mmCIF file of C-alpha atoms (C1' of nucleotides) in Angstrom:
data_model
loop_
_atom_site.group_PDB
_atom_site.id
_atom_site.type_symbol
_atom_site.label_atom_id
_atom_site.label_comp_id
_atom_site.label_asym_id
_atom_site.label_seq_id
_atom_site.Cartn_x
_atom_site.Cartn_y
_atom_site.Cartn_z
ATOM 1 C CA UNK A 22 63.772 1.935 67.382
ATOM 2 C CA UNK A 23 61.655 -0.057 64.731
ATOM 3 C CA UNK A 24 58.543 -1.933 65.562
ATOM 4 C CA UNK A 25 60.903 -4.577 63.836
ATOM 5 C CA UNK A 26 63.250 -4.347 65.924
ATOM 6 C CA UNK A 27 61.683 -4.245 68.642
ATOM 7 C CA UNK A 28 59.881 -7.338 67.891
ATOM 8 C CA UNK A 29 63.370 -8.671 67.033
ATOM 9 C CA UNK A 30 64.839 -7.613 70.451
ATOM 10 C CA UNK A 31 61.955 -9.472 72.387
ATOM 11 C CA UNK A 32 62.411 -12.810 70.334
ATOM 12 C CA UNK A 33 65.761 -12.649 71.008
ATOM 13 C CA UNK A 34 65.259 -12.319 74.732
ATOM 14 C CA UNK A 35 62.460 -14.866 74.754
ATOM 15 C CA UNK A 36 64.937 -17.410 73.093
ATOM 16 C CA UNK A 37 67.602 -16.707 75.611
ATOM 17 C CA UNK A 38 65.737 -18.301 78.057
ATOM 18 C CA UNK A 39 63.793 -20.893 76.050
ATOM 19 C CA UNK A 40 60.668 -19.172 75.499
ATOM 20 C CA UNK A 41 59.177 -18.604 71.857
ATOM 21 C CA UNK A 42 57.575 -15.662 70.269
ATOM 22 C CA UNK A 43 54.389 -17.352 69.624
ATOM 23 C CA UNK A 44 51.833 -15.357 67.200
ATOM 24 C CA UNK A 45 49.776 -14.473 70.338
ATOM 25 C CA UNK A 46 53.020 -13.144 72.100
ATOM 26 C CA UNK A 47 53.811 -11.491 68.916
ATOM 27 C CA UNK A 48 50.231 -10.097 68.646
ATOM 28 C CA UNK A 49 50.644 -8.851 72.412
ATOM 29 C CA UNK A 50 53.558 -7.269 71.752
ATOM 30 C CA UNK A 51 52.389 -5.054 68.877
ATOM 31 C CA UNK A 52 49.113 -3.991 70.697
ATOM 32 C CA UNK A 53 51.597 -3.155 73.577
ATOM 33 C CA UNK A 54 53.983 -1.199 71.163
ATOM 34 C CA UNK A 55 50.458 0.340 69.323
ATOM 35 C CA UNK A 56 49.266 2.019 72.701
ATOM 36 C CA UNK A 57 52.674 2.506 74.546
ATOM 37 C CA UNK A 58 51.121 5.423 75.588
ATOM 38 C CA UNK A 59 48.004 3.878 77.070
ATOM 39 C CA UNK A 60 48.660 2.453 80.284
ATOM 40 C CA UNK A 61 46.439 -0.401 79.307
ATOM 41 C CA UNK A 62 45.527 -3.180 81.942
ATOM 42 C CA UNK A 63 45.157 -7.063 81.247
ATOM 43 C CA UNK A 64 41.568 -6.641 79.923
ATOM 44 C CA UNK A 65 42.503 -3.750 77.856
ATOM 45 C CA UNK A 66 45.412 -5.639 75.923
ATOM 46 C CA UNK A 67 42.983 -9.031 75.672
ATOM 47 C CA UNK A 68 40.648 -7.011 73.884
ATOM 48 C CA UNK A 69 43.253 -5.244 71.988
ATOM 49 C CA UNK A 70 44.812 -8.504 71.129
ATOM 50 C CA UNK A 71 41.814 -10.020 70.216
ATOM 51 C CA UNK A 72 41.394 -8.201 67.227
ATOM 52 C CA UNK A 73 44.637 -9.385 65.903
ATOM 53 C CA UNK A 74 44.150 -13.193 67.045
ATOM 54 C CA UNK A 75 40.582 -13.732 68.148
ATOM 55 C CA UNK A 76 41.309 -17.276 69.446
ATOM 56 C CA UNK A 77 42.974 -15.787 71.952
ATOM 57 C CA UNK A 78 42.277 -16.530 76.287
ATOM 58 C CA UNK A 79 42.676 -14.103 79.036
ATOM 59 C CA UNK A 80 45.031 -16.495 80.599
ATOM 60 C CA UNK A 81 47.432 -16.122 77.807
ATOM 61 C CA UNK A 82 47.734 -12.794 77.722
ATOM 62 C CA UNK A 83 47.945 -12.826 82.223
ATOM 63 C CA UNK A 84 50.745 -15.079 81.446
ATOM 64 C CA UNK A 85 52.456 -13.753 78.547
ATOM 65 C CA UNK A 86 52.717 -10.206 80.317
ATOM 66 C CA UNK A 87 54.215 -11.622 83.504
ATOM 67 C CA UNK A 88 56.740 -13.378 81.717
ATOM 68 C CA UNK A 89 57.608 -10.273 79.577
ATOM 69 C CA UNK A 90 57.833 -8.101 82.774
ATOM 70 C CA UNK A 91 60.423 -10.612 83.944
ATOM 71 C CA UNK A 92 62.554 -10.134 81.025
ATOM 72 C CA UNK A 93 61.956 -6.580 81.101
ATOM 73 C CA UNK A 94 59.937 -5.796 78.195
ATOM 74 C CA UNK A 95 56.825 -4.967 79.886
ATOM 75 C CA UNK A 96 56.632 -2.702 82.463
ATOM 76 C CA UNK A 97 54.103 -3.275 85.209
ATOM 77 C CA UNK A 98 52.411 -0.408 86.974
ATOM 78 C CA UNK A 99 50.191 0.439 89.563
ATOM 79 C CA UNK A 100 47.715 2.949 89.741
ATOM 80 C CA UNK A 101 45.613 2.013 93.028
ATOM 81 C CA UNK A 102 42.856 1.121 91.073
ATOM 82 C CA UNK A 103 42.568 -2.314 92.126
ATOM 83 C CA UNK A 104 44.083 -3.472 88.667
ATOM 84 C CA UNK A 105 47.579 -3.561 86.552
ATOM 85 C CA UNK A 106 48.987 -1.385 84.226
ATOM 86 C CA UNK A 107 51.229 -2.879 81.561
ATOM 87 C CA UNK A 108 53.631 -0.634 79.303
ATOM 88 C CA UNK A 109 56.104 -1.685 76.965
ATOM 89 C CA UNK A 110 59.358 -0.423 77.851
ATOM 90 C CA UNK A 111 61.333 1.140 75.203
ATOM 91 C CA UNK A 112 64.336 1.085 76.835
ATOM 92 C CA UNK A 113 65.042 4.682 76.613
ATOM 93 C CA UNK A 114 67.067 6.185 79.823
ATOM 94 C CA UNK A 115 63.965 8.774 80.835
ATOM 95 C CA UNK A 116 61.555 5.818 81.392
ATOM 96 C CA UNK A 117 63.006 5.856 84.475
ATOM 97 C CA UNK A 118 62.197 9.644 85.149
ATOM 98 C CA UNK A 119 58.096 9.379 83.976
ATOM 99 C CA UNK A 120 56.370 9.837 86.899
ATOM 100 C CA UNK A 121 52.320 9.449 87.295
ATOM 101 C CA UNK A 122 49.904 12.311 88.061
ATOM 102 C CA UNK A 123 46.494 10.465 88.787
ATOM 103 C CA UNK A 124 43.594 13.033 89.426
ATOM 104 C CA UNK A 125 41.042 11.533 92.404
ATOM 105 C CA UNK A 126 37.746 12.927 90.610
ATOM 106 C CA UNK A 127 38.423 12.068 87.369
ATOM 107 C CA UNK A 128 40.725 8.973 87.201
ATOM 108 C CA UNK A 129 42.870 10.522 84.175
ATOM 109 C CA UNK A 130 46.246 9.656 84.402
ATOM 110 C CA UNK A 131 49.389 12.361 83.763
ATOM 111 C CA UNK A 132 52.645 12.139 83.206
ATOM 112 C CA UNK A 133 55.825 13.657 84.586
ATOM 113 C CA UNK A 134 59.371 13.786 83.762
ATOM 114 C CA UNK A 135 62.077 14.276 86.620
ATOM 115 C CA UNK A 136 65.016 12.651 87.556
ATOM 116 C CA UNK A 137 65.198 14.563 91.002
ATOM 117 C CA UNK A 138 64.964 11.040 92.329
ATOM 118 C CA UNK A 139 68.725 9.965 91.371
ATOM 119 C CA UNK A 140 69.489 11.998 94.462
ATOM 120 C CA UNK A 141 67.393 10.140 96.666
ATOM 121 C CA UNK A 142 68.223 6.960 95.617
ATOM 122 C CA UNK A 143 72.062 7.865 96.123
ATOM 123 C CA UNK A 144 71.172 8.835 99.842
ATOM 124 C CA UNK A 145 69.324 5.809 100.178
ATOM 125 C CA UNK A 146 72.186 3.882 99.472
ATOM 126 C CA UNK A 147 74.588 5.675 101.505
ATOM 127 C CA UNK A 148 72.266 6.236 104.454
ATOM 128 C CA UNK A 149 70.576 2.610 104.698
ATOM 129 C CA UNK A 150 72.625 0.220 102.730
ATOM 130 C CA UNK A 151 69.453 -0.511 100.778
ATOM 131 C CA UNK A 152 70.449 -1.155 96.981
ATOM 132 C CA UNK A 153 67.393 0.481 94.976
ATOM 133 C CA UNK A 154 67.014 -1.268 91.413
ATOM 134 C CA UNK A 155 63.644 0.312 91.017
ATOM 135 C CA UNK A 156 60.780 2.943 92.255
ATOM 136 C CA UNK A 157 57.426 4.033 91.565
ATOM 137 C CA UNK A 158 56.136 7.287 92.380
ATOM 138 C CA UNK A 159 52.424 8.459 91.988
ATOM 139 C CA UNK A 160 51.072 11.870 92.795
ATOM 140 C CA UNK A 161 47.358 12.266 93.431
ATOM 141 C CA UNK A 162 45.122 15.097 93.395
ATOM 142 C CA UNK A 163 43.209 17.333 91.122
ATOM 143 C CA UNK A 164 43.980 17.525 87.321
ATOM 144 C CA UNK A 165 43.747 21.130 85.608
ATOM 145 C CA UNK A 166 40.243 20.798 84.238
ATOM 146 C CA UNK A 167 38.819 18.941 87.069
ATOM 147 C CA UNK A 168 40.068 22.039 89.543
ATOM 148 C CA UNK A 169 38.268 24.553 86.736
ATOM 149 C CA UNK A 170 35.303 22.887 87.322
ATOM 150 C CA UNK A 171 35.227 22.787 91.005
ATOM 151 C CA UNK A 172 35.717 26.492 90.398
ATOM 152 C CA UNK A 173 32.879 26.821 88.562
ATOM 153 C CA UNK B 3 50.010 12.869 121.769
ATOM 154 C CA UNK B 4 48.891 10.190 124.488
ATOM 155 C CA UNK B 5 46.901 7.562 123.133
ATOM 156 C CA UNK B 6 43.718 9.310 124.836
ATOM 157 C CA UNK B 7 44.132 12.295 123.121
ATOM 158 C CA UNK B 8 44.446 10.616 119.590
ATOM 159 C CA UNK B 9 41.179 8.197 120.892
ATOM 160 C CA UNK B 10 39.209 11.807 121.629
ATOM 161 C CA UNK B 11 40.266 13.182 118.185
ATOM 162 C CA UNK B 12 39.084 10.307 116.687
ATOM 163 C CA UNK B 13 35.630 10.638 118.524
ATOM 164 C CA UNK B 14 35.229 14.303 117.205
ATOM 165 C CA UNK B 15 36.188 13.967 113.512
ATOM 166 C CA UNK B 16 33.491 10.565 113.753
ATOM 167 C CA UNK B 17 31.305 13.202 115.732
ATOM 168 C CA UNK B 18 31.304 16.032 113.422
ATOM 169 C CA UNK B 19 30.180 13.592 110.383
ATOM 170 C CA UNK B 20 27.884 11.742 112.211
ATOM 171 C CA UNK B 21 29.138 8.937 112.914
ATOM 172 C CA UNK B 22 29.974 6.977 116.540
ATOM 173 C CA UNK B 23 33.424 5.933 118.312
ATOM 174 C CA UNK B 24 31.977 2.583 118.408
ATOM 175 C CA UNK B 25 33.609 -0.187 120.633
ATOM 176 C CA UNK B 26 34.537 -2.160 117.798
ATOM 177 C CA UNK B 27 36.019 1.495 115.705
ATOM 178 C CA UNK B 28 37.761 1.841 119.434
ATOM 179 C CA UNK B 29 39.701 -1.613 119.368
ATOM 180 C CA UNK B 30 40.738 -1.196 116.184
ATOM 181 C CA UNK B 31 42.441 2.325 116.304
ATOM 182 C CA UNK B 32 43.847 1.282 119.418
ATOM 183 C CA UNK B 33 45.310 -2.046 117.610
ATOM 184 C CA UNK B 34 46.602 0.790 114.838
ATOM 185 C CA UNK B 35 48.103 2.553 117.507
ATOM 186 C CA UNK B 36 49.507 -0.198 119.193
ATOM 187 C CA UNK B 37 51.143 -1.092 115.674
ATOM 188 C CA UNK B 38 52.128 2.284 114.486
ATOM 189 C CA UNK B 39 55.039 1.001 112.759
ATOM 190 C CA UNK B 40 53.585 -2.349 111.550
ATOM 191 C CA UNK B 41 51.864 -1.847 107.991
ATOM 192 C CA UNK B 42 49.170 -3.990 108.886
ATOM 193 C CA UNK B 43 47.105 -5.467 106.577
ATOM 194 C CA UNK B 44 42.821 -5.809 106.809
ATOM 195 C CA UNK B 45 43.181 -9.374 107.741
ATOM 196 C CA UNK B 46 46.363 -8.413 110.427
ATOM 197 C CA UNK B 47 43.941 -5.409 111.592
ATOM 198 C CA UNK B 48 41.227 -8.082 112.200
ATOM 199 C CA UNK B 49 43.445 -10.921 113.693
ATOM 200 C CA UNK B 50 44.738 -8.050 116.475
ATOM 201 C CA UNK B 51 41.199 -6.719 117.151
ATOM 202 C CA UNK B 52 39.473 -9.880 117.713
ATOM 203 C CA UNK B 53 42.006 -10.461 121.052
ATOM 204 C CA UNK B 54 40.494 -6.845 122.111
ATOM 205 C CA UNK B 55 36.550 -7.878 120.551
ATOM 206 C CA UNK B 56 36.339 -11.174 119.567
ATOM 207 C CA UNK B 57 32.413 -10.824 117.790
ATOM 208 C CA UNK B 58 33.951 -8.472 115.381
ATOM 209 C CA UNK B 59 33.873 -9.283 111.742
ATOM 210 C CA UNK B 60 35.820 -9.088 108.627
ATOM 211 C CA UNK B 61 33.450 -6.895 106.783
ATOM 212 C CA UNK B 62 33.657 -4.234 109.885
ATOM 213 C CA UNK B 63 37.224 -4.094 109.906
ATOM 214 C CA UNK B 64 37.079 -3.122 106.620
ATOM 215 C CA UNK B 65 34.430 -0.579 106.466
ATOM 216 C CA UNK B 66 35.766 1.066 109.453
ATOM 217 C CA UNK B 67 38.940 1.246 108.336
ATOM 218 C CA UNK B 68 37.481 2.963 104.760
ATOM 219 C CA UNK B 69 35.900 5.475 106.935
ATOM 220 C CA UNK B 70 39.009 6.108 109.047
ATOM 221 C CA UNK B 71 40.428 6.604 105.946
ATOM 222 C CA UNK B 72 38.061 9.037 104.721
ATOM 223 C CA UNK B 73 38.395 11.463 108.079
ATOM 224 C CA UNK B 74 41.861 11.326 107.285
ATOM 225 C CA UNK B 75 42.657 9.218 110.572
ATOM 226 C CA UNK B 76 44.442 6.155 108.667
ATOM 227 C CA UNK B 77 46.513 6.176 105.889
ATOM 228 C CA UNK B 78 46.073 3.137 103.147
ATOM 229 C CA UNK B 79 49.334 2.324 101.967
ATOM 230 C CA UNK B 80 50.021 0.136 98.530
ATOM 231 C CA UNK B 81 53.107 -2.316 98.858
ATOM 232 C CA UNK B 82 52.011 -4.129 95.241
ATOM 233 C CA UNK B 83 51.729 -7.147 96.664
ATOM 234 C CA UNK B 84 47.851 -7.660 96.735
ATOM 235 C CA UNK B 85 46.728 -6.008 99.583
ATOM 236 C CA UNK B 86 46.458 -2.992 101.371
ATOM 237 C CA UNK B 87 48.308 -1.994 104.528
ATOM 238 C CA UNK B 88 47.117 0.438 107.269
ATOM 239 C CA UNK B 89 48.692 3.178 108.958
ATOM 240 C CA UNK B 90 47.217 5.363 111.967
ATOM 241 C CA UNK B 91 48.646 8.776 111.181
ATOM 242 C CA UNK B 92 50.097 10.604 114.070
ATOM 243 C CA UNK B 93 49.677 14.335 113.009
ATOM 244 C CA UNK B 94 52.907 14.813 112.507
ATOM 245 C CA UNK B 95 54.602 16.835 109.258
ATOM 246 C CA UNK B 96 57.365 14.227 108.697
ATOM 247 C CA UNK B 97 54.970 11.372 107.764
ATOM 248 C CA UNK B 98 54.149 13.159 104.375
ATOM 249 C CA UNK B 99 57.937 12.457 103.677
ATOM 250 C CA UNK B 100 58.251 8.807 104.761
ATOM 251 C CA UNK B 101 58.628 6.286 102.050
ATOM 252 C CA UNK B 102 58.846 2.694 101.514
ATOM 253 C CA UNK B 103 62.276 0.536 100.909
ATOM 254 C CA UNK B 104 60.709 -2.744 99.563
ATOM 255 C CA UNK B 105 63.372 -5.682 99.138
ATOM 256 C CA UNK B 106 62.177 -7.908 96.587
ATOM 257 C CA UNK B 107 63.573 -10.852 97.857
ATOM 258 C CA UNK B 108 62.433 -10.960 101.321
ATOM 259 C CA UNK B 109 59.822 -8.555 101.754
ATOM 260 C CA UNK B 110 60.679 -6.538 104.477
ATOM 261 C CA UNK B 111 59.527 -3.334 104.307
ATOM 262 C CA UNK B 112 61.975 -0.518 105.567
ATOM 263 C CA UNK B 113 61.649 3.393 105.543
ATOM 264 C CA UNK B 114 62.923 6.608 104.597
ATOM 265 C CA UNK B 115 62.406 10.378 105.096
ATOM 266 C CA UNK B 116 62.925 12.853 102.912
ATOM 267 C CA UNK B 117 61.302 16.152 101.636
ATOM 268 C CA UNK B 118 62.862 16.332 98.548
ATOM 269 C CA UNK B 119 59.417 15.986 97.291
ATOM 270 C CA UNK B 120 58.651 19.219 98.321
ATOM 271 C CA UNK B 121 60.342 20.159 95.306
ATOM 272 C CA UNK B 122 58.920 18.302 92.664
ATOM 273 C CA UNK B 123 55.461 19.001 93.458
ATOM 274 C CA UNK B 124 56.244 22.676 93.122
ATOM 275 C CA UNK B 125 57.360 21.916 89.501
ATOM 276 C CA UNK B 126 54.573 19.847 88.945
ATOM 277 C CA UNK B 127 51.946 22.440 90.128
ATOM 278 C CA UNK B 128 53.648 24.681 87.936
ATOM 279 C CA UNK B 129 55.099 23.166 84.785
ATOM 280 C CA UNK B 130 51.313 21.325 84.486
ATOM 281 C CA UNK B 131 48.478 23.007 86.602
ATOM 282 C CA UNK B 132 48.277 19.435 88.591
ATOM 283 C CA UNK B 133 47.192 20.274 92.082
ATOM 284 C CA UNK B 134 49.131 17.543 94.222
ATOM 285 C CA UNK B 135 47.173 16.512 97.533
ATOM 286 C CA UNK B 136 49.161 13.427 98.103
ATOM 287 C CA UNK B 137 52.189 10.827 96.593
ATOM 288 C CA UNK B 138 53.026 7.488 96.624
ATOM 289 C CA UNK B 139 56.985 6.508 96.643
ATOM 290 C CA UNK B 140 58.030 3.044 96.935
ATOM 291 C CA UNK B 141 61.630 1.680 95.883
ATOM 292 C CA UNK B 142 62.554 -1.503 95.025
ATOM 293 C CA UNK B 143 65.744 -3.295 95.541
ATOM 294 C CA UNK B 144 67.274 -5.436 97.651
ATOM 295 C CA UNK B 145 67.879 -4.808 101.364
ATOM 296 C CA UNK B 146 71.288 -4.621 103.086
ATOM 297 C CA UNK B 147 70.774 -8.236 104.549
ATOM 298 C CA UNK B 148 69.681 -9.536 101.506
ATOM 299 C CA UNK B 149 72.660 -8.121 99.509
ATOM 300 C CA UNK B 150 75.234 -9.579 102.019
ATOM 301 C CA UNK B 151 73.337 -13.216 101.808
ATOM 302 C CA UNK B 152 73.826 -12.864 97.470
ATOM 303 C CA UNK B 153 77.971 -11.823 98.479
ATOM 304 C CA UNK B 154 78.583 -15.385 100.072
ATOM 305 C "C1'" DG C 19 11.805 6.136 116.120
ATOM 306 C "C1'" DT C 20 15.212 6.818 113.036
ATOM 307 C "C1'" DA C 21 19.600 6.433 111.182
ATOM 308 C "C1'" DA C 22 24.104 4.519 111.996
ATOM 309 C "C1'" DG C 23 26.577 0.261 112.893
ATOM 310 C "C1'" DT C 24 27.260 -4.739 112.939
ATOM 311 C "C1'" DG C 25 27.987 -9.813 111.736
ATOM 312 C "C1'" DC C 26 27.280 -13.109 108.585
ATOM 313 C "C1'" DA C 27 27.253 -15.045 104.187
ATOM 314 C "C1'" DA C 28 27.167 -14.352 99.476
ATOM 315 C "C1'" DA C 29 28.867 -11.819 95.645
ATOM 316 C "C1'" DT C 30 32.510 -9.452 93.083
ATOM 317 C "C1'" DG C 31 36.395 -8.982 90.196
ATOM 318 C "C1'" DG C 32 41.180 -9.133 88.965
ATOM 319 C "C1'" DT C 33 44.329 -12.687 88.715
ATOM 320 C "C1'" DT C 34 46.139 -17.511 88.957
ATOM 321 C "C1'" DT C 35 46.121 -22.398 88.267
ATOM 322 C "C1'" DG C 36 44.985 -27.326 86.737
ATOM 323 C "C1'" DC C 37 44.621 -29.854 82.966
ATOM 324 C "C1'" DA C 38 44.168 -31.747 78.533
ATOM 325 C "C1'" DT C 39 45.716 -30.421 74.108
ATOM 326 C "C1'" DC C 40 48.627 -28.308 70.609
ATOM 327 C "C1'" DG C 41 52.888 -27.197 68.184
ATOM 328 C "C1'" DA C 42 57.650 -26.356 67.172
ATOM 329 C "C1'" DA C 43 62.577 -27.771 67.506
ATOM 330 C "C1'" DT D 5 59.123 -36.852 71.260
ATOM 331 C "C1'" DT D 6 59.784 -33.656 74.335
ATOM 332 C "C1'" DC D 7 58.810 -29.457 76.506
ATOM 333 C "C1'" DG D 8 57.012 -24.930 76.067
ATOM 334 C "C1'" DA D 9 52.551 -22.701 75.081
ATOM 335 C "C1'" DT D 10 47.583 -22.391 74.894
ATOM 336 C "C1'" DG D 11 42.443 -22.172 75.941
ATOM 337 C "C1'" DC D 12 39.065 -23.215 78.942
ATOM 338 C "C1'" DA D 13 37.055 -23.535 83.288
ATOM 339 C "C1'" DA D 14 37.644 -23.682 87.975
ATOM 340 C "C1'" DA D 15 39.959 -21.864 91.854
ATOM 341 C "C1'" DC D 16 41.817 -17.995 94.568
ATOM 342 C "C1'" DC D 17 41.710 -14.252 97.543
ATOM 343 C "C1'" DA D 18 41.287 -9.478 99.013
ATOM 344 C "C1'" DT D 19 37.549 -6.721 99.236
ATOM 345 C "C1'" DT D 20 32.595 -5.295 98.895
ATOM 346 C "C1'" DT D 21 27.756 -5.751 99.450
ATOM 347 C "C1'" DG D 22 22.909 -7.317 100.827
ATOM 348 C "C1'" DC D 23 20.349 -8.055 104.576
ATOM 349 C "C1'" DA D 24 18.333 -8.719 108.903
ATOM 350 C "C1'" DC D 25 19.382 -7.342 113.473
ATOM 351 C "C1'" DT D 26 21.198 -4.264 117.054
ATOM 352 C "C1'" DT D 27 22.339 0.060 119.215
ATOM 353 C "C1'" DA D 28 22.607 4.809 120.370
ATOM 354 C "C1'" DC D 29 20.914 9.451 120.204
#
DNA sequence: GTAAGTGCAAATGGTTTGCATCGAA
DNA sequence: TTCGATGCAAACCATTTGCACTTAC
């Protein structure tokens, strides 16, 4: 999908509930869609976004991810750290399956892919009654280079 | 394990990095004990202590149960909601497959076990060269009760 | 006696909120 | 002209830290 039309997609969901795609939304959402790789937190995305609209406050952009997150656009994650992750979902089927591999000595943040956890959640559901619409799973440990230098 | 025997292990892993069973470090693994099941927060941790040790402070709670954490006698568990939650662990294997049924529209917190981890962290270790020490799996939904109240 | 442990209060830091103002339908 | 949106500063709140004091080997 287009930048375009991804922008296009969010408007549209922003007007369905009477919200506007204001230039600092707008500017939000491109920094979002420029590092949708990046696992960027609320600080990371003001400064981001400040490039593109200087005026901008931190409170804006606190309050213009939550509201995204609700419609589903942004995807809010949680590393631990003490601070949010924010991702733009893309709306792809294995966005579901990306998993986190977060190494303890150096903080650098993996990905996996794996949708092992359909089976789960069907056993969930038949076993508890529980209805799961979402999960997060995190692995931590020791990243490749940070085991070759304990090696060392 | 009797309570006593999970109290003496306690004193030898403090022991063996120099560090005391203090009263205070007592009442509060034996409030973690007496909750095993509870996912108490700091602030529950120190509420429940203070009956046993009522000088105790905040700021101890905390660092003791950091260090409990560290010797590998607590386990810090990460609901999203803001603050951490505090498990004794018990020794046992099944723990490491015990996750977290989180309803998002009243909170409770239920559990499941599973190892079909087990799995995945192979793959991981293999496909990547990520050495897994630990995960994190939480799943979000709505519980059975919850479901039932949206049906009427 | 020395190093660990404690309680208190102050600091920290990510996030939220109150409020006056702005802007688009 | 109404209601959503914004920027700023202040408030919040879980957690951490500085410090003087206490306690146990």
């Amino acid at each position: 999908m287009s930048n375009q039309t991804l922008l296009d997609r969010v408007r549209m969901q922003l007007e369905e509930h009477s919200h506007r795609l204001t230039p600092q939304r707008e500017a939000i959402v491109n920094v979002l869609i420029a590092n949708s790789e990046g696992h960027l937190s609320a600080e990371d995305v003001f400064l981001h976004t400040k490039e593109l609209y200087p005026e901008i406050g931190l409170a804006t952009v606190y309050r213009s991810l939550e509201l995204l997150e609700s419609l589903g656009v942004v995807h809010r994650l949680d590393y631990g750290d003490g601070q949010n992750r924010y991702e733009i979902r893309l709306g792809t089927q294995e966005e579901h399956y990306h998993h986190h591999l977060i190494c303890k000595k150096c903080g650098n943040i993996g990905e996996f892919t794996d949708d092992l956890l359909e089976e789960i959640e069907k056993r969930i559901a038949n076993e508890t009654g529980f209805a799961v619409t979402d999960h997060c799973l995190r692995f931590f440990g020791l990243c490749k280079e940070c085991q070759e230098q304990s090696d060392s």
